[in-house]
mmCIF file of C-alpha atoms in Angstrom:
data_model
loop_
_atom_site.group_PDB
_atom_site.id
_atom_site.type_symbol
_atom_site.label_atom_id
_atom_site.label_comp_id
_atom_site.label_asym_id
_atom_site.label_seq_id
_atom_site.Cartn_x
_atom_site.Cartn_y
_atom_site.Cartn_z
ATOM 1 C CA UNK A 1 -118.035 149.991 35.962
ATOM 2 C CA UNK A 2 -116.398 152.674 34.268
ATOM 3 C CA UNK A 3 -114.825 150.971 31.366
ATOM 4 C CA UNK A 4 -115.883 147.822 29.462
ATOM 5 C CA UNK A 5 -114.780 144.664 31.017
ATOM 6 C CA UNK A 6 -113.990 141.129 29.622
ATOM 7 C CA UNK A 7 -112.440 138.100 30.936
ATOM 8 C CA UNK A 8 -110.598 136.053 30.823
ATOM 9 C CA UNK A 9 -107.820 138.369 29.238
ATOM 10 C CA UNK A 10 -106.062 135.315 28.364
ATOM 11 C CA UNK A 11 -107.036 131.866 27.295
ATOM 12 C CA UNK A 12 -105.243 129.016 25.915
ATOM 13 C CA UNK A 13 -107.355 125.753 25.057
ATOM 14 C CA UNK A 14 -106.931 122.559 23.709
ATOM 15 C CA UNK A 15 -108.252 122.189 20.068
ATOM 16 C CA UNK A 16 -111.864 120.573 20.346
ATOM 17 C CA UNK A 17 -112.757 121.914 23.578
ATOM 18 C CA UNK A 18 -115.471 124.887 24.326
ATOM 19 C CA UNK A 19 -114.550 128.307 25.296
ATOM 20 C CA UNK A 20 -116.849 131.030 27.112
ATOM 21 C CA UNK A 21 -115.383 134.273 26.831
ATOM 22 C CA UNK A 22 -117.529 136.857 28.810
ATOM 23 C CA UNK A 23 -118.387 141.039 28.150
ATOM 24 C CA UNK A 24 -119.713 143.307 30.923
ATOM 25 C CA UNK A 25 -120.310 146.419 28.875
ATOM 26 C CA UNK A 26 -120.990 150.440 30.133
ATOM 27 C CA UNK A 27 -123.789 150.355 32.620
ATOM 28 C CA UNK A 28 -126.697 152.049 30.471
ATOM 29 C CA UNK A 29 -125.297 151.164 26.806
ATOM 30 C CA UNK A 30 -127.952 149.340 25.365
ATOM 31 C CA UNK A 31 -125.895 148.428 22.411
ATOM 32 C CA UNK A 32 -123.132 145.296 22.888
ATOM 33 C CA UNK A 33 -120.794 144.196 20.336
ATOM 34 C CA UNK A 34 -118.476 141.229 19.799
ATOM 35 C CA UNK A 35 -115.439 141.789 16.902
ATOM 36 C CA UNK A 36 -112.258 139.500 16.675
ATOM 37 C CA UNK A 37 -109.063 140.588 15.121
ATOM 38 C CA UNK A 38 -106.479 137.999 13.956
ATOM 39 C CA UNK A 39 -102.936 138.822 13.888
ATOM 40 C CA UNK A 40 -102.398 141.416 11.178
ATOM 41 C CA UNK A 41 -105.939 141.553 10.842
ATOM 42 C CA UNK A 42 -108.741 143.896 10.751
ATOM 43 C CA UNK A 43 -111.672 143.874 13.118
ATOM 44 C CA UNK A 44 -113.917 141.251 12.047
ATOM 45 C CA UNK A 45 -117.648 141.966 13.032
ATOM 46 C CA UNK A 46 -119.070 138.939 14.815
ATOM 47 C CA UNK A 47 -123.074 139.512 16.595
ATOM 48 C CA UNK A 48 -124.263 142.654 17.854
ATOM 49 C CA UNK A 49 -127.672 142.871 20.861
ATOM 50 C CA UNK A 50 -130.050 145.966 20.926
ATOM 51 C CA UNK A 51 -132.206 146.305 23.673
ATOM 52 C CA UNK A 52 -134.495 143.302 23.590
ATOM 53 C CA UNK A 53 -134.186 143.518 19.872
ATOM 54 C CA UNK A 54 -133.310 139.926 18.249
ATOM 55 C CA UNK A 55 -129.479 139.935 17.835
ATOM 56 C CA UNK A 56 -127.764 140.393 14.332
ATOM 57 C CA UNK A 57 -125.587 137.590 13.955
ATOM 58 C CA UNK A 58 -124.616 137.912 10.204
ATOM 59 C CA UNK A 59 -121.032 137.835 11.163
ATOM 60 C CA UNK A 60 -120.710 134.396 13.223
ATOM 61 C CA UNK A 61 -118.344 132.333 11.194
ATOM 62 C CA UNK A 62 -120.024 129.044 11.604
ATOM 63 C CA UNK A 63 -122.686 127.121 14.056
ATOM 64 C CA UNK A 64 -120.136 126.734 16.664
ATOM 65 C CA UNK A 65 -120.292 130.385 17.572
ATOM 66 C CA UNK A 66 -123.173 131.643 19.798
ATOM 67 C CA UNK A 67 -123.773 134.521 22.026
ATOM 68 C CA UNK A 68 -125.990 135.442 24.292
ATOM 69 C CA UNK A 69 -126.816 138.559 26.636
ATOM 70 C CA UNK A 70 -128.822 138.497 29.857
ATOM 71 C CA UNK A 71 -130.841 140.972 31.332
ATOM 72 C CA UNK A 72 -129.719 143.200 28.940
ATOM 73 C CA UNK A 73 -126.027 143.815 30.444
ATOM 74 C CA UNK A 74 -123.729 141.122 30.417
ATOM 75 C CA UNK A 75 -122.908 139.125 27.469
ATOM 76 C CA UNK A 76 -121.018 135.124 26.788
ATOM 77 C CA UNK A 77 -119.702 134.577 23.621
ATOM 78 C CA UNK A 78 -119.242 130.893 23.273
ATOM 79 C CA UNK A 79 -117.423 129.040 20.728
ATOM 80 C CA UNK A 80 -117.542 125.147 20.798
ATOM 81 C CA UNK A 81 -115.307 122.524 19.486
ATOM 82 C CA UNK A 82 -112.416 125.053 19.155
ATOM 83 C CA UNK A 83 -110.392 125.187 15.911
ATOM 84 C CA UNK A 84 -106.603 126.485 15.688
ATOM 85 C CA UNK A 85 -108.322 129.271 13.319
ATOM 86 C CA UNK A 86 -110.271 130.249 16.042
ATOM 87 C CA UNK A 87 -106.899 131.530 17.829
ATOM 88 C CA UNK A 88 -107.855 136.011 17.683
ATOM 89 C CA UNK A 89 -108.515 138.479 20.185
ATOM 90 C CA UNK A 90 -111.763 138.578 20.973
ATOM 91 C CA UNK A 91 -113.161 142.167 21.080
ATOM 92 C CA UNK A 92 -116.064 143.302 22.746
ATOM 93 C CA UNK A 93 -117.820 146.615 22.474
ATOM 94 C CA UNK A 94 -120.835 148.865 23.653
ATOM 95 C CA UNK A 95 -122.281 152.204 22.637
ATOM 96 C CA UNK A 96 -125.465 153.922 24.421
ATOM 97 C CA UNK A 97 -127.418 152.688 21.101
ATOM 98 C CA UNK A 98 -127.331 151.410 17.567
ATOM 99 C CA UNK A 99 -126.361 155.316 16.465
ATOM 100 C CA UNK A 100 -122.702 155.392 17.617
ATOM 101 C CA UNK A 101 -122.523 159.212 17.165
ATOM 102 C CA UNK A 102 -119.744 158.926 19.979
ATOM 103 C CA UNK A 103 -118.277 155.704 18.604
ATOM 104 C CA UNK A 104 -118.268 152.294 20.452
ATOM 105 C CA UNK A 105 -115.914 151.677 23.764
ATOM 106 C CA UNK A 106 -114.410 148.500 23.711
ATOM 107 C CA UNK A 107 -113.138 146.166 26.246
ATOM 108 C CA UNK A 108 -109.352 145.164 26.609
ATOM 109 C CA UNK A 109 -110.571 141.926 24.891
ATOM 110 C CA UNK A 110 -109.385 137.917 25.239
ATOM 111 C CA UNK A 111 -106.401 136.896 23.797
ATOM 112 C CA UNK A 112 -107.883 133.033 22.591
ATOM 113 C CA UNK A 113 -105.086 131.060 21.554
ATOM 114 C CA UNK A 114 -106.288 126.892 19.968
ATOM 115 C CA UNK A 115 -103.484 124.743 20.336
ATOM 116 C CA UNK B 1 -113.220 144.694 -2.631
ATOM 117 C CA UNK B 2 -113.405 145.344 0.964
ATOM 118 C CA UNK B 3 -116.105 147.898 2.224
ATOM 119 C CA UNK B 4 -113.172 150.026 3.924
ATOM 120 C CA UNK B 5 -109.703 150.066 2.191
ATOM 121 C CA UNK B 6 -106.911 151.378 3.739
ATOM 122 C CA UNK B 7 -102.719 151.353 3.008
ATOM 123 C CA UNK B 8 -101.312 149.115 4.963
ATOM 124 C CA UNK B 9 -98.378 151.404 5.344
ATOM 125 C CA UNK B 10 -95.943 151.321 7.343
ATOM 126 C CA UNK B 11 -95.265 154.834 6.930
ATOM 127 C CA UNK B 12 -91.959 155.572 9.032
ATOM 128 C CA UNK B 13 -91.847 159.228 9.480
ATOM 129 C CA UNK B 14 -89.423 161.506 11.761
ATOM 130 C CA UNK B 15 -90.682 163.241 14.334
ATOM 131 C CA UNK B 16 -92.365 166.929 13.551
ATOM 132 C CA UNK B 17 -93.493 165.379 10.182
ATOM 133 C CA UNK B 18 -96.705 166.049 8.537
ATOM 134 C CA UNK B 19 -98.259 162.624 7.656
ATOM 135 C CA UNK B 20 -101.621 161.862 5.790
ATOM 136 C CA UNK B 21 -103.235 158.817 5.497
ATOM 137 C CA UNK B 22 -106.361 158.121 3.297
ATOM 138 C CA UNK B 23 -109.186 155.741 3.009
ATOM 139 C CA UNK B 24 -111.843 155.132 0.879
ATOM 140 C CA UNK B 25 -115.251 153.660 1.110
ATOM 141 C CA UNK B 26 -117.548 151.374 -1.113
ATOM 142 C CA UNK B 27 -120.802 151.905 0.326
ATOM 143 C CA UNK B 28 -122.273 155.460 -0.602
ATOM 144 C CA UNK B 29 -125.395 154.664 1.817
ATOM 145 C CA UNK B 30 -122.772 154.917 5.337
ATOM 146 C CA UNK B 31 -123.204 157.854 7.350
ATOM 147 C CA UNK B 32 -120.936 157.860 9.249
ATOM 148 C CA UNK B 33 -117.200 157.800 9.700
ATOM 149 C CA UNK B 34 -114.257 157.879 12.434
ATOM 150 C CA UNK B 35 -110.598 157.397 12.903
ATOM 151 C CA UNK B 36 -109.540 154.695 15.726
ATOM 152 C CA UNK B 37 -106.111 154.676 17.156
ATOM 153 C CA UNK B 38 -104.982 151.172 18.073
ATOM 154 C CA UNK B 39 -101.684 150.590 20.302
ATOM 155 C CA UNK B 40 -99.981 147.870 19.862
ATOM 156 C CA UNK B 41 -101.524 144.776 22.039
ATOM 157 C CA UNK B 42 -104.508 146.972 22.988
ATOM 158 C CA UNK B 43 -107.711 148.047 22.051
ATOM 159 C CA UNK B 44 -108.707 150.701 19.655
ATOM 160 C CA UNK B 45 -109.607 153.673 20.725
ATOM 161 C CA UNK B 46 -112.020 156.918 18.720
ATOM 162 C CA UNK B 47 -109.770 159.115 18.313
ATOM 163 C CA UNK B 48 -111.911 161.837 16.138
ATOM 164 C CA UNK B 49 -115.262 161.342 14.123
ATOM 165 C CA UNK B 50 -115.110 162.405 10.412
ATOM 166 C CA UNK B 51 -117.524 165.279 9.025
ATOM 167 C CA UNK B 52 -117.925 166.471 5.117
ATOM 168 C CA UNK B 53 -117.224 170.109 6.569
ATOM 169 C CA UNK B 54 -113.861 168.622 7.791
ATOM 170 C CA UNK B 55 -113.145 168.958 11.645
ATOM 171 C CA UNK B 56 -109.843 169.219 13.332
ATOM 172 C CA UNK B 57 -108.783 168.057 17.030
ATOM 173 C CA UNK B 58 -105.141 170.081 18.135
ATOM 174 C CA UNK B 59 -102.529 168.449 15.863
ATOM 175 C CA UNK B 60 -105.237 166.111 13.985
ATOM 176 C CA UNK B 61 -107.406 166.944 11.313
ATOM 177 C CA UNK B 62 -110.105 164.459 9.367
ATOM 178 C CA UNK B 63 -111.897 165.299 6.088
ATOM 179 C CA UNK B 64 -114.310 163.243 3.966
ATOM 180 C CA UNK B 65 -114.975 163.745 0.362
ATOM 181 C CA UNK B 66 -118.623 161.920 -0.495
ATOM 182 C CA UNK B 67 -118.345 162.226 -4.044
ATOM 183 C CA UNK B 68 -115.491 160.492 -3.940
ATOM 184 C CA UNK B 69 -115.815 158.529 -1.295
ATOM 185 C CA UNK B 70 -112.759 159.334 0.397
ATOM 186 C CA UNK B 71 -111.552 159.734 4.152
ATOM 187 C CA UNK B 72 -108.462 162.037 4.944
ATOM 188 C CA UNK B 73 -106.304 162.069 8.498
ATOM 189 C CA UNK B 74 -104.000 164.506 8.940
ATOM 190 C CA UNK B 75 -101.522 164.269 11.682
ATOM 191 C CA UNK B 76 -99.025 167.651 12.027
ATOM 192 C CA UNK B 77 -96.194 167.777 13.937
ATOM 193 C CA UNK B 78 -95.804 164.283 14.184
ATOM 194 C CA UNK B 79 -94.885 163.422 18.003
ATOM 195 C CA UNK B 80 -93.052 159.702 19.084
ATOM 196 C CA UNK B 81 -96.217 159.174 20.861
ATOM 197 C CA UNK B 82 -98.405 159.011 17.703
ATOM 198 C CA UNK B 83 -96.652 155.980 16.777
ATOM 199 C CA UNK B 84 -99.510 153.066 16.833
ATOM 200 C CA UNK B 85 -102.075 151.810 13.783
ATOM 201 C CA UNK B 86 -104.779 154.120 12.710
ATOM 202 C CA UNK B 87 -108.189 152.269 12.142
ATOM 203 C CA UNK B 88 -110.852 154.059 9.231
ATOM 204 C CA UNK B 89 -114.277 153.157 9.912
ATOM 205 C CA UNK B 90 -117.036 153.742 8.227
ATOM 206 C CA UNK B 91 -120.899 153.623 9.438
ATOM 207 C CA UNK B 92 -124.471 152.797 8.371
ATOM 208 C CA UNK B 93 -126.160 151.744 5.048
ATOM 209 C CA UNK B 94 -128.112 148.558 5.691
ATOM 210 C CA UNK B 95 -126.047 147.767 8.359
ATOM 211 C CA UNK B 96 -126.270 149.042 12.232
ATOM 212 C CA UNK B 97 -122.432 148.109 12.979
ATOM 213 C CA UNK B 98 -119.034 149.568 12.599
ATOM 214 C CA UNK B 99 -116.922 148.569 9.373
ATOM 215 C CA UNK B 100 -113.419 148.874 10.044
ATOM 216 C CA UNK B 101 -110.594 149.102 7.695
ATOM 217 C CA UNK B 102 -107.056 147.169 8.099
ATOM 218 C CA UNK B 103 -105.125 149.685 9.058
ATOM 219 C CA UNK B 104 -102.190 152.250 8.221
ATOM 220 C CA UNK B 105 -99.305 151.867 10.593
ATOM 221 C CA UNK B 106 -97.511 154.567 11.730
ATOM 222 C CA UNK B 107 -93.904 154.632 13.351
ATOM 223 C CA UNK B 108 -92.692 158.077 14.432
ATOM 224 C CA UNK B 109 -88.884 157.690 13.975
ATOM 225 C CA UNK B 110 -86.655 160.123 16.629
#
């Protein structure tokens, strides 16, 4: 597509459960990134994928955070046994490589809210 | 201290006003920098990259200062429209990831 595309925009969950929250990114950026921002918040880097690179995920909060990107396109962040401090928007980025010398695109992103 | 450090602002301004926000940096190894515009409810946006010979877009114009670490926007002629929260983000070192500031929220007042 032209633009990068996440769904759901929206998602409300129970506290406890798991959430997949899902990134289809430019065709032909190689480069994927997932950020959150909490209310009044900056954008918090979360895991970034490179090719067939091994992913950097320095910024995952805890072990219930994963991510994962198939075939080199699409990408599901999942985040299991939801906490209320989980509640963001969920942010999710690509750029034609690791050199963003045009900046990243990002996706309208999912509004997660834990209750 | 944060990597990127921005005022929070909010600078209220009337329209046609010449407003300047700043930022600085605390890693001298990043390479790069940009300014991200960020509506309210929505996803940032580039809005111009950042160069040490300065570069200016219409009405916009960004400038960063190495030695002292130090990111400039300069908005002229402040329109209603430019009301939304400017993002400073910086680029590089040991990283391979944007590093974004807070923030400086801007409300253009009529």
């Amino acid at each position: 597509g032209a633009g990068v595309s996440q769904s759901p925009s929206n998602k409300v969950t129970e506290k406890g459960k798991d959430v997949e929250l899902r990134c289809d990114p430019i065709s032909g950026h190689t480069a994927l990134y997932w950020y959150r921002q909490s209310l009044g918040q900056g954008l918090e880097f979360l895991i970034y994928f490179q090719g067939n690179s091994a992913p950097d995920k320095s910024g995952l909060p805890s072990d219930r955070f994963s991510a994962e990107r198939t075939g080199g396109s699409v990408s599901t962040l999942t985040i299991q046994r939801t906490q209320q401090e989980d509640s963001a928007v969920y942010l999710c980025a690509s750029s034609l490589d690791l050199t963003p010398a045009a900046g990243y695109t990002f996706g309208s992103g999912t509004r997660l809210t834990v209750v | 201290r944060k990597e990127v450090e921005q005022d929070p602002g909010p600078f209220n301004v009337p329209e046609g006003a010449t407003v300047a926000f700043n930022c600085t940096y605390s890693n001298s190894a990043s390479q790069s920098f940009f300014w991200y515009r960020q509506d309210c409810r929505k996803e940032p946006k580039l809005l111009m990259s950042v160069y040490s010979s300065g570069n200016e877009d219409g009405r916009f114009t960004a400038q960063l200062n190495r030695a002292s670490q130090y990111i400039s926007l300069l908005i002229r002629d402040s329109k209603l429209s430019d009301s939304a929260t400017y993002l400073c983000v910086g680029y590089g070192g040991a990283t391979n990831k944007l590093i974004f500031g807070t923030g400086t929220l801007l409300a253009v007042q009529p």
